[in-house]
């Protein structure tokens, strides 16, 4: 029925409104689900808005557990669409999430751990790592997909992830200046990573990494000390911290080798013989299972050269209705270089903005 506009111009009283309008129904979401949805939406805002001191650590598991998918996605898309960068650029439309791939779970083993790590460390030591100078930027181009929604009330068997997409980051050696371009997940053209935050393990810069010890035991001791109380367990957080230094960062060759040797000393680290990165490159992996969440983080290396390819997060234990084998996130480093300007790409000297 179409309601005609009342002839009276004065506003209706509360009593009249109560008589005309239907009684409100019970809210569809419980309080805990509202809180989870709110946390997710706030994370979307933080990812698309320019923060005074943005974290350089890649956001990982963005979860909404047991909420109606339409509510979760509609809210997230609405906030993303309305949020822009500090410069006023509108955010690009966020692509809808897709169902997470499911893979066969490869068993992990410590049998070849020592020899595999030595091969990886030797390759890292021999690599010709470029040295960024003043005014230059470390450029990392990756293809990534991260968890979006863990499961929905309508179908608890489905886990949704971001579609694979390109992510490009530029960071100055001192970590004070930078830029991030991630179409569909950041405002159009990207956002600034300029920050006055002091560099640390959770916000590393190239200059900071040069100060870290290259003795594996001393390095691991420092990692445990500075990440105390973080993550689901000390061992998992230590492994995660090392992994974050491998992906969207450039580290001196000696430190890279020390990081791998330090990681091998973390309890629970295993070798997985077969793993694929985000672009399908197959390799061998160093991995660690988070005993609380049941997922396994894998760092993937080329089987012949032992060069770092990317990472993958695979659910290996049933948890939160996520079936084992579900790929929660995966990345592939496509290019790592030093360029002369922000937003400049390798081979395009003089084109930086």
Short mmCIF file of C-alpha atoms in Angstrom, two decimals:
data_model
loop_
_atom_site.label_atom_id
_atom_site.label_comp_id
_atom_site.label_asym_id
_atom_site.label_seq_id
_atom_site.Cartn_x
_atom_site.Cartn_y
_atom_site.Cartn_z
CA UNK A 1 0.00 0.00 0.00
CA UNK A 2 1.25 3.46 -0.89
CA UNK A 3 0.95 5.89 1.99
CA UNK A 4 -0.25 9.36 1.01
CA UNK A 5 1.45 12.39 2.48
CA UNK A 6 -0.56 13.66 5.50
CA UNK A 7 -2.49 16.84 4.84
CA UNK A 8 -1.45 18.23 8.17
CA UNK A 9 1.93 19.96 8.09
CA UNK A 10 2.59 19.63 11.80
CA UNK A 11 4.75 16.72 12.96
CA UNK A 12 3.14 13.55 14.25
CA UNK A 13 3.16 12.85 17.96
CA UNK A 14 4.97 9.85 19.46
CA UNK A 15 1.64 8.16 20.03
CA UNK A 16 0.56 8.62 16.41
CA UNK A 17 3.91 7.33 15.19
CA UNK A 18 3.66 4.29 17.43
CA UNK A 19 0.16 3.60 16.03
CA UNK A 20 1.16 3.98 12.38
CA UNK A 21 4.50 2.17 12.37
CA UNK A 22 4.96 -1.57 12.90
CA UNK A 23 6.49 -2.74 16.12
CA UNK A 24 10.26 -3.07 15.95
CA UNK A 25 11.55 -6.63 15.66
CA UNK A 26 14.36 -8.20 17.60
CA UNK A 27 17.81 -7.31 16.27
CA UNK A 28 19.14 -9.97 13.91
CA UNK A 29 22.66 -9.97 15.37
CA UNK A 30 23.57 -10.80 18.93
CA UNK A 31 25.82 -8.47 20.90
CA UNK A 32 28.95 -10.54 20.36
CA UNK A 33 28.31 -10.66 16.65
CA UNK A 34 27.76 -6.91 16.56
CA UNK A 35 31.14 -6.48 18.23
CA UNK A 36 32.84 -8.77 15.75
CA UNK A 37 31.25 -6.93 12.84
CA UNK A 38 32.25 -3.61 14.32
CA UNK A 39 35.85 -4.82 14.68
CA UNK A 40 35.88 -5.89 11.04
CA UNK A 41 34.45 -2.60 9.82
CA UNK A 42 36.93 -0.62 11.87
CA UNK A 43 39.76 -2.63 10.37
CA UNK A 44 38.44 -1.74 6.91
CA UNK A 45 38.43 1.94 7.86
CA UNK A 46 41.97 1.75 9.16
CA UNK A 47 43.17 0.02 6.01
CA UNK A 48 41.72 2.68 3.71
CA UNK A 49 42.16 5.83 5.76
CA UNK A 50 45.46 7.65 6.07
CA UNK A 51 46.63 7.24 9.65
CA UNK A 52 49.11 9.63 11.27
CA UNK A 53 51.50 6.73 11.92
CA UNK A 54 50.48 3.76 9.76
CA UNK A 55 51.84 0.35 10.57
CA UNK A 56 54.10 -1.18 7.96
CA UNK A 57 53.15 -4.67 9.05
CA UNK A 58 50.74 -6.32 6.64
CA UNK A 59 47.33 -6.91 8.21
CA UNK A 60 46.58 -10.59 8.47
CA UNK A 61 43.46 -12.37 9.57
CA UNK A 62 40.52 -9.96 9.23
CA UNK A 63 37.67 -12.05 10.59
CA UNK A 64 33.92 -11.93 10.95
CA UNK A 65 32.81 -15.22 12.49
CA UNK A 66 29.24 -16.44 12.26
CA UNK A 67 27.64 -13.30 10.83
CA UNK A 68 25.24 -13.10 7.89
CA UNK A 69 27.48 -12.61 4.88
CA UNK A 70 25.26 -9.96 3.34
CA UNK A 71 25.46 -7.84 6.48
CA UNK A 72 29.20 -8.24 6.84
CA UNK A 73 30.02 -7.55 3.22
CA UNK A 74 27.54 -4.74 2.75
CA UNK A 75 28.90 -2.96 5.80
CA UNK A 76 32.49 -3.44 4.79
CA UNK A 77 31.86 -2.27 1.22
CA UNK A 78 29.91 0.76 2.43
CA UNK A 79 32.68 1.88 4.77
CA UNK A 80 35.35 1.24 2.12
CA UNK A 81 33.45 3.25 -0.45
CA UNK A 82 32.99 6.18 1.91
CA UNK A 83 36.56 6.26 3.17
CA UNK A 84 39.22 8.18 1.27
CA UNK A 85 42.84 9.10 1.69
CA UNK A 86 44.11 12.16 3.42
CA UNK A 87 44.36 13.85 0.06
CA UNK A 88 40.67 13.38 -0.54
CA UNK A 89 40.93 10.72 -3.27
CA UNK A 90 37.90 8.44 -3.28
CA UNK A 91 38.41 4.77 -2.51
CA UNK A 92 38.19 2.35 -5.40
CA UNK A 93 35.33 -0.16 -5.29
CA UNK A 94 36.30 -3.15 -3.18
CA UNK A 95 35.97 -6.41 -5.13
CA UNK A 96 33.62 -8.94 -3.52
CA UNK A 97 35.41 -11.76 -1.71
CA UNK A 98 35.62 -15.22 -3.23
CA UNK A 99 35.51 -18.68 -1.75
CA UNK A 100 38.90 -19.75 -0.41
CA UNK A 101 40.72 -22.50 -2.31
CA UNK A 102 41.18 -25.86 -0.63
CA UNK A 103 44.39 -27.85 -1.06
CA UNK A 104 45.74 -31.20 0.04
CA UNK A 105 47.58 -30.86 3.35
CA UNK A 106 51.21 -31.84 2.90
CA UNK A 107 52.78 -33.33 6.03
CA UNK A 108 55.62 -31.44 7.69
CA UNK A 109 58.83 -33.00 8.93
CA UNK A 110 61.97 -32.02 10.82
CA UNK A 111 64.06 -34.69 9.09
CA UNK A 112 65.53 -32.32 6.51
CA UNK A 113 65.11 -29.10 8.51
CA UNK A 114 68.79 -28.43 9.26
CA UNK A 115 70.03 -29.09 5.73
CA UNK A 116 67.16 -27.19 4.11
CA UNK A 117 67.73 -24.13 6.28
CA UNK A 118 71.44 -24.18 5.49
CA UNK A 119 70.69 -24.24 1.75
CA UNK A 120 68.28 -21.32 2.17
CA UNK A 121 70.71 -19.34 4.36
CA UNK A 122 73.58 -19.96 1.94
CA UNK A 123 71.50 -18.70 -0.97
CA UNK A 124 70.51 -15.61 1.04
CA UNK A 125 74.15 -14.89 1.94
CA UNK A 126 75.22 -15.14 -1.68
CA UNK A 127 72.46 -12.91 -3.02
CA UNK A 128 73.41 -9.47 -4.35
CA UNK A 129 71.18 -7.34 -2.17
CA UNK A 130 71.00 -3.75 -3.48
CA UNK A 131 71.96 -1.07 -0.95
CA UNK A 132 69.38 1.76 -0.90
CA UNK A 133 70.89 5.20 -0.54
CA UNK A 134 69.49 8.53 0.71
CA UNK A 135 66.53 9.65 -1.36
CA UNK A 136 65.94 6.17 -2.75
CA UNK A 137 63.09 3.75 -2.04
CA UNK A 138 62.75 0.02 -1.54
CA UNK A 139 60.14 -1.24 -4.00
CA UNK A 140 58.23 -4.50 -3.44
CA UNK A 141 55.59 -5.77 -5.85
CA UNK A 142 53.49 -8.71 -4.72
CA UNK A 143 50.37 -10.61 -5.61
CA UNK A 144 48.31 -11.27 -2.50
CA UNK A 145 45.05 -12.59 -1.10
CA UNK A 146 44.08 -12.31 2.57
CA UNK A 147 41.22 -13.70 4.63
CA UNK A 148 38.02 -11.66 4.48
CA UNK A 149 35.24 -13.59 6.27
CA UNK A 150 35.87 -16.78 8.22
CA UNK A 151 32.38 -18.22 7.79
CA UNK A 152 28.74 -17.18 7.62
CA UNK A 153 25.62 -18.30 9.44
CA UNK A 154 24.07 -19.30 6.12
CA UNK A 155 26.93 -21.60 5.14
CA UNK A 156 29.56 -22.43 7.73
CA UNK A 157 31.48 -24.48 5.18
CA UNK A 158 32.47 -21.39 3.19
CA UNK A 159 35.50 -19.26 3.99
CA UNK A 160 35.82 -16.07 1.94
CA UNK A 161 39.09 -14.42 0.91
CA UNK A 162 40.09 -11.43 -1.16
CA UNK A 163 40.54 -12.12 -4.88
CA UNK A 164 44.21 -12.25 -5.86
CA UNK A 165 45.40 -8.72 -6.55
CA UNK A 166 48.55 -6.65 -6.98
CA UNK A 167 50.07 -4.79 -4.04
CA UNK A 168 53.00 -2.36 -4.51
CA UNK A 169 54.89 -0.72 -1.67
CA UNK A 170 57.64 1.91 -1.59
CA UNK A 171 59.59 2.58 1.62
CA UNK A 172 62.51 4.88 2.32
CA UNK A 173 65.55 3.28 4.03
CA UNK A 174 64.81 5.14 7.28
CA UNK A 175 61.14 4.14 7.23
CA UNK A 176 59.90 7.72 7.48
CA UNK A 177 58.44 7.94 3.98
CA UNK A 178 56.55 5.51 1.83
CA UNK A 179 53.64 4.77 -0.44
CA UNK A 180 51.24 1.86 -0.85
CA UNK A 181 49.21 1.13 -3.98
CA UNK A 182 46.69 -1.69 -3.70
CA UNK A 183 43.82 -1.12 -6.16
CA UNK A 184 40.45 -2.09 -4.73
CA UNK A 185 41.72 -2.05 -1.16
CA UNK A 186 43.15 1.45 -0.88
CA UNK A 187 41.98 4.83 -2.17
CA UNK A 188 42.51 5.34 -5.90
CA UNK A 189 46.18 5.99 -6.56
CA UNK A 190 47.29 4.64 -3.19
CA UNK A 191 47.99 6.03 0.28
CA UNK A 192 50.99 7.49 2.03
CA UNK A 193 53.02 5.41 4.45
CA UNK A 194 54.81 8.45 5.86
CA UNK A 195 55.32 7.91 9.55
CA UNK A 196 57.11 9.36 12.52
CA UNK A 197 56.99 6.05 14.40
CA UNK A 198 60.35 4.75 15.54
CA UNK A 199 61.42 1.64 13.67
CA UNK A 200 61.08 -1.69 15.48
CA UNK A 201 60.53 -5.36 14.73
CA UNK A 202 56.84 -4.60 14.19
CA UNK A 203 57.59 -1.54 12.06
CA UNK A 204 60.99 -2.30 10.53
CA UNK A 205 62.98 -0.09 8.20
CA UNK A 206 66.06 -1.03 6.22
CA UNK A 207 68.23 1.15 8.45
CA UNK A 208 66.78 -0.55 11.53
CA UNK A 209 67.40 -4.02 10.11
CA UNK A 210 71.06 -3.15 9.63
CA UNK A 211 71.36 -2.73 13.41
CA UNK A 212 70.05 -6.21 14.25
CA UNK A 213 72.49 -8.92 15.34
CA UNK A 214 73.48 -11.45 12.69
CA UNK A 215 74.16 -14.18 15.23
CA UNK A 216 71.06 -16.44 15.06
CA UNK A 217 70.89 -17.05 18.83
CA UNK A 218 71.20 -13.36 19.71
CA UNK A 219 68.70 -12.44 17.00
CA UNK A 220 66.12 -14.96 18.17
CA UNK A 221 66.54 -13.85 21.78
CA UNK A 222 65.82 -10.26 20.74
CA UNK A 223 62.75 -11.32 18.75
CA UNK A 224 61.28 -13.24 21.70
CA UNK A 225 62.00 -10.34 24.05
CA UNK A 226 60.45 -7.63 21.86
CA UNK A 227 57.35 -9.66 20.94
CA UNK A 228 56.61 -10.91 24.47
CA UNK A 229 52.88 -11.02 25.14
CA UNK A 230 51.92 -10.68 21.48
CA UNK A 231 50.19 -13.24 19.27
CA UNK A 232 48.73 -16.60 20.18
CA UNK A 233 52.00 -17.97 21.57
CA UNK A 234 55.63 -16.83 21.88
CA UNK A 235 56.81 -19.34 19.27
CA UNK A 236 54.09 -18.46 16.76
CA UNK A 237 54.69 -14.74 17.17
CA UNK A 238 58.44 -15.19 16.71
CA UNK A 239 57.83 -17.14 13.50
CA UNK A 240 55.32 -14.55 12.28
CA UNK A 241 57.73 -11.70 13.02
CA UNK A 242 60.53 -13.30 11.00
CA UNK A 243 58.08 -13.95 8.16
CA UNK A 244 57.01 -10.32 8.06
CA UNK A 245 60.64 -9.31 7.57
CA UNK A 246 60.92 -11.63 4.57
CA UNK A 247 57.97 -10.44 2.52
CA UNK A 248 57.45 -6.71 2.08
CA UNK A 249 60.94 -5.66 3.08
CA UNK A 250 64.56 -5.65 1.96
CA UNK A 251 67.14 -6.93 4.41
CA UNK A 252 70.94 -7.12 4.21
CA UNK A 253 72.13 -10.53 2.99
CA UNK A 254 73.84 -11.51 6.26
CA UNK A 255 70.74 -10.66 8.25
CA UNK A 256 68.52 -12.65 5.89
CA UNK A 257 70.69 -15.71 6.45
CA UNK A 258 70.58 -15.15 10.22
CA UNK A 259 66.79 -14.85 10.16
CA UNK A 260 66.43 -18.26 8.52
CA UNK A 261 68.87 -19.88 10.93
CA UNK A 262 67.08 -18.25 13.86
CA UNK A 263 63.69 -19.47 12.60
CA UNK A 264 64.98 -23.04 12.46
CA UNK A 265 65.52 -22.85 16.24
CA UNK A 266 61.87 -22.02 16.94
CA UNK A 267 60.10 -25.11 18.38
CA UNK A 268 57.61 -26.60 15.94
CA UNK A 269 59.20 -25.42 12.69
CA UNK A 270 59.07 -28.08 9.98
CA UNK A 271 59.84 -28.55 6.29
CA UNK A 272 56.92 -29.03 3.88
CA UNK A 273 58.11 -30.67 0.66
CA UNK A 274 55.44 -29.22 -1.64
CA UNK A 275 53.80 -25.79 -1.44
CA UNK A 276 52.60 -23.22 -3.99
CA UNK A 277 52.72 -19.44 -3.77
CA UNK A 278 49.99 -17.08 -4.97
CA UNK A 279 50.99 -17.33 -8.64
CA UNK A 280 51.33 -21.10 -8.68
CA UNK A 281 55.10 -21.39 -8.31
CA UNK A 282 55.85 -24.62 -6.52
CA UNK A 283 58.61 -24.91 -3.97
CA UNK A 284 59.68 -26.21 -0.60
CA UNK A 285 58.49 -24.51 2.59
CA UNK A 286 59.48 -23.77 6.16
CA UNK A 287 56.30 -23.89 8.22
CA UNK A 288 54.86 -23.52 11.72
CA UNK A 289 51.40 -24.39 13.04
CA UNK A 290 49.52 -21.98 15.29
CA UNK A 291 48.16 -24.43 17.86
CA UNK A 292 45.40 -22.03 18.93
CA UNK A 293 43.91 -21.19 15.52
CA UNK A 294 44.92 -24.42 13.76
CA UNK A 295 46.45 -22.78 10.70
CA UNK A 296 49.95 -23.31 9.34
CA UNK A 297 52.09 -20.45 8.04
CA UNK A 298 54.38 -21.52 5.20
CA UNK A 299 57.33 -19.62 3.72
CA UNK A 300 57.90 -20.92 0.22
CA UNK A 301 61.29 -21.14 -1.50
CA UNK A 302 62.37 -22.12 -4.99
CA UNK A 303 63.33 -25.78 -4.93
CA UNK A 304 66.52 -25.24 -6.99
CA UNK A 305 67.78 -21.76 -6.07
CA UNK A 306 66.25 -21.57 -2.55
CA UNK A 307 65.16 -17.99 -3.29
CA UNK A 308 62.15 -16.75 -1.30
CA UNK A 309 58.97 -16.90 -3.42
CA UNK A 310 56.12 -16.02 -1.09
CA UNK A 311 53.95 -17.35 1.72
CA UNK A 312 50.78 -19.28 2.37
CA UNK A 313 48.44 -19.81 5.33
CA UNK A 314 46.67 -23.19 5.34
CA UNK A 315 44.17 -24.47 7.89
CA UNK A 316 45.50 -27.85 9.02
CA UNK A 317 43.27 -28.48 12.05
CA UNK A 318 39.50 -28.14 12.28
CA UNK A 319 38.75 -24.85 14.02
CA UNK A 320 35.96 -22.27 13.85
CA UNK A 321 34.16 -24.47 11.30
CA UNK A 322 37.02 -23.98 8.81
CA UNK A 323 37.78 -27.28 7.13
CA UNK A 324 41.39 -28.47 6.92
CA UNK A 325 43.11 -27.61 3.67
CA UNK A 326 41.48 -24.19 3.36
CA UNK A 327 43.96 -21.58 2.11
CA UNK A 328 43.36 -18.54 4.31
CA UNK A 329 45.98 -16.30 2.70
CA UNK A 330 48.75 -16.49 0.15
CA UNK A 331 51.31 -14.16 -1.38
CA UNK A 332 53.95 -14.08 -4.09
CA UNK A 333 56.79 -11.57 -4.29
CA UNK A 334 57.04 -10.60 -7.96
CA UNK A 335 59.69 -7.90 -7.80
CA UNK A 336 62.07 -6.47 -5.20
CA UNK A 337 64.26 -3.51 -6.17
CA UNK A 338 65.65 -0.09 -5.23
CA UNK A 339 64.26 2.90 -7.15
CA UNK A 340 64.99 6.62 -7.13
CA UNK A 341 61.56 8.01 -6.27
CA UNK A 342 58.24 7.25 -4.63
CA UNK A 343 55.76 5.58 -7.00
CA UNK A 344 58.56 4.85 -9.45
CA UNK A 345 58.80 1.34 -10.83
CA UNK A 346 61.98 -0.49 -11.83
CA UNK A 347 63.04 0.34 -15.37
CA UNK A 348 61.13 3.62 -15.34
CA UNK A 349 63.81 5.99 -14.04
CA UNK A 350 62.71 9.58 -13.85
CA UNK A 351 59.00 8.76 -13.82
CA UNK A 352 58.42 8.84 -10.09
CA UNK A 353 55.78 11.21 -8.82
#
